[in-house]
Structure formats: C-alpha cells, structure tokens
Tab-separated table of C-alpha atoms in Angstrom:
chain	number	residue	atom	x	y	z
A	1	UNK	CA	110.849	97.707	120.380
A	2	UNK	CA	111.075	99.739	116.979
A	3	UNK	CA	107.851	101.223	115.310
A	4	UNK	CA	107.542	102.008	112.166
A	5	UNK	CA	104.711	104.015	109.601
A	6	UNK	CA	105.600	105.189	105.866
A	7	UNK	CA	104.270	108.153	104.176
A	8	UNK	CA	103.612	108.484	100.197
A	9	UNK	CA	102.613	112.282	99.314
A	10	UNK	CA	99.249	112.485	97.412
A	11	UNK	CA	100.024	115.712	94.998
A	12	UNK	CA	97.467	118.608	93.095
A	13	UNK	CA	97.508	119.515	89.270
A	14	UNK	CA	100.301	122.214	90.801
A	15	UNK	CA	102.604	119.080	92.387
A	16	UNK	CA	101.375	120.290	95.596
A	17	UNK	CA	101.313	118.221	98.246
A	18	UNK	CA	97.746	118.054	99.362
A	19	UNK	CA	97.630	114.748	101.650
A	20	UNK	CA	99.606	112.067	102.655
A	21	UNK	CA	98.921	107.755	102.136
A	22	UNK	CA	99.786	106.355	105.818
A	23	UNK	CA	101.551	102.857	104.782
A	24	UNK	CA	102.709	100.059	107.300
A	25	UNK	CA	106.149	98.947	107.537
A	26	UNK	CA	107.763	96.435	110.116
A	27	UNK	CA	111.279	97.788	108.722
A	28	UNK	CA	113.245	100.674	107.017
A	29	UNK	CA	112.748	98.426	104.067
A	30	UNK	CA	110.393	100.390	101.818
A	31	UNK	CA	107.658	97.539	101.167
A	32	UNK	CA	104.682	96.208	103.116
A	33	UNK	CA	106.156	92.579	104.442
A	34	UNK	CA	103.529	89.379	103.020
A	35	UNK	CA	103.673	88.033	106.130
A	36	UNK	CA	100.692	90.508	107.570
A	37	UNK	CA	97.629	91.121	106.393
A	38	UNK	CA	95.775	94.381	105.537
A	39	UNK	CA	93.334	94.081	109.008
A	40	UNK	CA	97.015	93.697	110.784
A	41	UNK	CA	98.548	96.700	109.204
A	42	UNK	CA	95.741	98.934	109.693
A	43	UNK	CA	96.136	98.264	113.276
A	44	UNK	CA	99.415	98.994	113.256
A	45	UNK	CA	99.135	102.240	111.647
A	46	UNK	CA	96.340	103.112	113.568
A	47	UNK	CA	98.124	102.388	116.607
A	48	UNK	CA	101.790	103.343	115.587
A	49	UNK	CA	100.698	107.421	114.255
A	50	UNK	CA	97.943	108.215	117.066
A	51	UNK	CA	99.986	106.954	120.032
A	52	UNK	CA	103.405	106.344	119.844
A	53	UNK	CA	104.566	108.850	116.978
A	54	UNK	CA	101.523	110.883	117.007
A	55	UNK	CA	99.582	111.645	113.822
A	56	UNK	CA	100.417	115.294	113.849
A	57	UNK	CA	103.669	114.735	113.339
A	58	UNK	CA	103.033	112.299	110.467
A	59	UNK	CA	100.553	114.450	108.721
A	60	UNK	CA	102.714	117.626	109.016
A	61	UNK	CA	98.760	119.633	109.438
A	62	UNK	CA	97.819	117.926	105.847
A	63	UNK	CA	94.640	114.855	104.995
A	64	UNK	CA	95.875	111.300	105.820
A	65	UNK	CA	95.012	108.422	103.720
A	66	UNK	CA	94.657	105.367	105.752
A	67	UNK	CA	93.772	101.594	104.189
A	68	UNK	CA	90.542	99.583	105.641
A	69	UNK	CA	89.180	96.702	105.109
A	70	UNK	CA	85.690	96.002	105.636
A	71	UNK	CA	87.357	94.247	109.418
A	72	UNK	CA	88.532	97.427	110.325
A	73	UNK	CA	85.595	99.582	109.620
A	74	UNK	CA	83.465	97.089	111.356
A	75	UNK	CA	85.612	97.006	114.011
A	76	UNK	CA	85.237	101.001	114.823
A	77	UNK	CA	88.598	101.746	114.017
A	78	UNK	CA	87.838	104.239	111.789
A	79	UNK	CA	86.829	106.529	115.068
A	80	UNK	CA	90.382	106.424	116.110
A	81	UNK	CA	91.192	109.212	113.908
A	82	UNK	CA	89.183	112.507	113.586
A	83	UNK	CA	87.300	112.870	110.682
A	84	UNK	CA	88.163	116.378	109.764
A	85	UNK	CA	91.637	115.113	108.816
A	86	UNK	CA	91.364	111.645	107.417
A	87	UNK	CA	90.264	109.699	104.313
A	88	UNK	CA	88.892	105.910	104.477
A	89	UNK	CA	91.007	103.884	101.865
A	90	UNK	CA	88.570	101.226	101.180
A	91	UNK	CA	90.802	98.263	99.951
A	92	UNK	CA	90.025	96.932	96.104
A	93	UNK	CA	88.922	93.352	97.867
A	94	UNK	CA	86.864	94.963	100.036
A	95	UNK	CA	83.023	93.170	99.046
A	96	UNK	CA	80.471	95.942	99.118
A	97	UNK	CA	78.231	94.264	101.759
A	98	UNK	CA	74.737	95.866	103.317
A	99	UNK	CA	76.187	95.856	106.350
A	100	UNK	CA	79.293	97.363	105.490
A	101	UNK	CA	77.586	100.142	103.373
A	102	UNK	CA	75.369	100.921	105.883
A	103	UNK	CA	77.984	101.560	108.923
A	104	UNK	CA	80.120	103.829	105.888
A	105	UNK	CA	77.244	105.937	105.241
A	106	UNK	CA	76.706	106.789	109.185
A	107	UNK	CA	80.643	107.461	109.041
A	108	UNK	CA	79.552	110.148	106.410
A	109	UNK	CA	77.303	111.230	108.346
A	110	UNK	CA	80.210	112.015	110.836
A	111	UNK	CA	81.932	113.747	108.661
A	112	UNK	CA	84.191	111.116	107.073
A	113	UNK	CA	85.238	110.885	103.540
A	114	UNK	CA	86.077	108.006	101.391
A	115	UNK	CA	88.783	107.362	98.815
A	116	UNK	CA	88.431	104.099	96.496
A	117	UNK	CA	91.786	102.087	95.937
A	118	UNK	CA	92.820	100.058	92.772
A	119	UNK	CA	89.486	100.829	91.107
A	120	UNK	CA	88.181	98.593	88.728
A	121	UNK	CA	84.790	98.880	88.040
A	122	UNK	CA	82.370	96.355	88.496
A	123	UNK	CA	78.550	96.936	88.891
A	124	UNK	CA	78.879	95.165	92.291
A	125	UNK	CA	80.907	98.383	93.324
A	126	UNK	CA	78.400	101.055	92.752
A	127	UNK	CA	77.324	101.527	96.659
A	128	UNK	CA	81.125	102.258	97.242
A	129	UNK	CA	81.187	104.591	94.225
A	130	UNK	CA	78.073	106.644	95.593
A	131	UNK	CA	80.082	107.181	98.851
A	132	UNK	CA	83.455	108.112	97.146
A	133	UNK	CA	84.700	111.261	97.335
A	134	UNK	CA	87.885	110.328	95.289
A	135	UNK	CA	88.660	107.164	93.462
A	136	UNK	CA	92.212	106.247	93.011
A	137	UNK	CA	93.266	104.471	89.411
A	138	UNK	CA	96.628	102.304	89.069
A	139	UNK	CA	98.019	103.269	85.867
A	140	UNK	CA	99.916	100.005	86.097
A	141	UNK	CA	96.678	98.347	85.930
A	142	UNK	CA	95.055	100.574	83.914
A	143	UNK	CA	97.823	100.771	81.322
A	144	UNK	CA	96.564	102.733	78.052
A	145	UNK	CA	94.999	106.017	77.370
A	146	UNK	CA	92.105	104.971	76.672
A	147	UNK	CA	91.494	102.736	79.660
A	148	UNK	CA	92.146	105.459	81.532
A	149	UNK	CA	89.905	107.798	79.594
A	150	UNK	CA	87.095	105.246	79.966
A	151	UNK	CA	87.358	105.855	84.138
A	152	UNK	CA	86.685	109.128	83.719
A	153	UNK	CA	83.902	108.999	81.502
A	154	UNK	CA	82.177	106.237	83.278
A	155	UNK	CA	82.923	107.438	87.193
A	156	UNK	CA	80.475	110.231	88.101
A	157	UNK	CA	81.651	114.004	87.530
A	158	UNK	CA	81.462	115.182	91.168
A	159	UNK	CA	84.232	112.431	92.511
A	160	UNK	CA	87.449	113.563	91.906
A	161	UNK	CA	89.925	110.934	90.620
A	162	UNK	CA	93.400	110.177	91.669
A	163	UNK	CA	96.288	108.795	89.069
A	164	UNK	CA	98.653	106.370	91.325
A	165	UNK	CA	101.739	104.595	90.346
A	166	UNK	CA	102.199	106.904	88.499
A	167	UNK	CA	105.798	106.740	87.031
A	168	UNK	CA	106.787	109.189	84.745
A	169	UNK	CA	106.435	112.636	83.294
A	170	UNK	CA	104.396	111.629	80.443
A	171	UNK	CA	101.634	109.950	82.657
A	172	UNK	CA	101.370	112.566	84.804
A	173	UNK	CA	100.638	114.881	82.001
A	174	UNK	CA	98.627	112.312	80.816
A	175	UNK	CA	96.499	112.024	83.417
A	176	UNK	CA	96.339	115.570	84.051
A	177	UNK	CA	94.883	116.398	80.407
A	178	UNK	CA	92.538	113.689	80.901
A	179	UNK	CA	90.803	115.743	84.141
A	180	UNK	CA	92.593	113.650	86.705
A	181	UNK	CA	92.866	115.891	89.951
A	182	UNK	CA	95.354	114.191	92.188
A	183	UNK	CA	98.752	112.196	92.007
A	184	UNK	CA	100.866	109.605	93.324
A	185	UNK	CA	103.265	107.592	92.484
A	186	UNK	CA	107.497	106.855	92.472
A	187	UNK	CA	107.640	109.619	89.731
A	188	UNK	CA	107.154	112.033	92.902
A	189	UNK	CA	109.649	110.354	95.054
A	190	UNK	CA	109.361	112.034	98.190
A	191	UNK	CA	109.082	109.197	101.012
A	192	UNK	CA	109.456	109.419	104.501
A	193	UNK	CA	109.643	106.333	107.116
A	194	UNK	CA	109.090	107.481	110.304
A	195	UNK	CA	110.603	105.219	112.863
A	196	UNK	CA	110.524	104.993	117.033
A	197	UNK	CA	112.458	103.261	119.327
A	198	UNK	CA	110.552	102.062	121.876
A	199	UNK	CA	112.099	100.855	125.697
A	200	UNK	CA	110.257	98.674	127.082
C-alpha cells in the first residue's frame, strides 16, 4: 500500500519559510483527486503524517496547516495533532454554525489557532473572523488591487493576512506593500510529496 501527503511552504515578508500547508494526495500527481472529499482527505492526512510518515518529519520543526471541515472538527480530529504546532484551515464552505463556533472557541482555549481559507467576506462569517488568527486571500479570486486592498481594510488589524496563489513577482510585491504578512503560492515553487510504501 503507498501513502502519500504534499507540502506547500507558507513564506514571511523575508521569503522565509515560516509553516507548511499539509495537502492530500492519492498519487505523485501534484493535485487533490475529485473523487474524495475534503472530510476524506483530512483523514487521510491526519492519519498518513502522525502515524505512518510521522508529522515531524513532514513539518521539518516548522507550523502545519491542515484543512477541516466543520465534520472533522466535530469529529475531534483536530486533537490528533498538538496544538503548539498546528493551524485549523477552516474550509471556505465551511457554514459558521453555533455549534461549530462553540467547539472552535474551546479549541482556543487549548491553545489552537485558526487560519481562514479562500476568504470572501460575508457578514455570515464574522464568528470565524473573531477566531482567526490569519486569513488567507486567493489572489486568483481576488484579482485587482483594489479588491485586495479592500481585505485589508475591512479584516480587523490584529489578524494577520496571507496572499495565496500567488503567482508572480509583481503580486508578491503587491501584496507585500499592501501589509500582507504571509505567502503562498506556485511563484515559490518549492513542493515536496512525501510518499511511503507500505507492506501489508
């Protein structure tokens, strides 16, 4: 049996990286497959860098950024990892329920910290914005200057905000002039696929 978990380096103003994003593969094919869903690939993340690769390894003594959906967190899985080390990636399609908000904040209470993905603000967010510690924009999504001015003047000043996809030189100095504190994106190109052969 062959395991397999990505890496995408999360970089500081100084290209330093800082973290990495923990992504699932099922191949040495760098993309997620459609054929699983985000619950699915958590697990297998989860599962695939605590146990059989071992999340030391992966992280290489830096953060981890790990997906959840509102499933997972439910679930408990966030306890798998230690909270010293790891952010919870709360998915953009994630639906900011009482319940859900109220098992996050006792995660923060932990010592957990949250990271936003795919932001697009809606009022029906706010809850997840008040736990956010950093809020990651697409600048695929968010595709002009001033859209992505507008997140910074509208996201409170204390949450740091991360620029992904990003592509090029230009929108990294971009989104570094417009007070965006951490990077990502194919411009940085430094990927690693761990993989495991298992016997079984």
């Amino acid at each position: 049996m062959d395991v397999y978990v990505a890496r995408q380096p999360i970089l500081n103003i100084n290209k330093e990286t800082v973290a990495y994003e923990l992504l699932f593969r099922d191949g040495f094919k760098n993309a997620m497959s459609d054929k699983i869903d985000g619950y699915d690939a958590t697990q297998s993340i989860l599962y695939n860098s605590m146990v059989t690769i071992g999340l030391e390894k992966i992280a290489n003594r830096k953060k981890v950024f790990v997906n959840f959906t509102g499933k997972n967190i439910k679930n408990g899985d966030v306890l798998l990892l230690p909270p010293g080390m790891v952010y919870i990636e709360i998915l953009e399609n994630t639906e900011p329920t009482k319940s859900l908000i109220d098992i996050c904040k006792h995660l923060r209470e932990k010592g957990y910290k949250f990271a936003l993905d795919d932001f697009v603000f809606d009022p029906k967010y706010q809850p997840f914005i008040d736990l956010a510690d950093i809020i990651k924009i697409d600048f695929i999504i968010t595709n002009t200057e001033a859209e992505r001015q507008k997140m910074r003047e509208i996201i409170p000043a204390h949450v740091k905000l991360l620029a992904e996809k990003v592509e090029t030189e230009e929108e990294y100095k971009q989104a570094l002039s417009l007070g965006y504190e951490y990077f990502q994106g194919y411009f940085f190109a430094d990927r690693l696929l761990f993989h495991k052969k298992l016997f079984v």
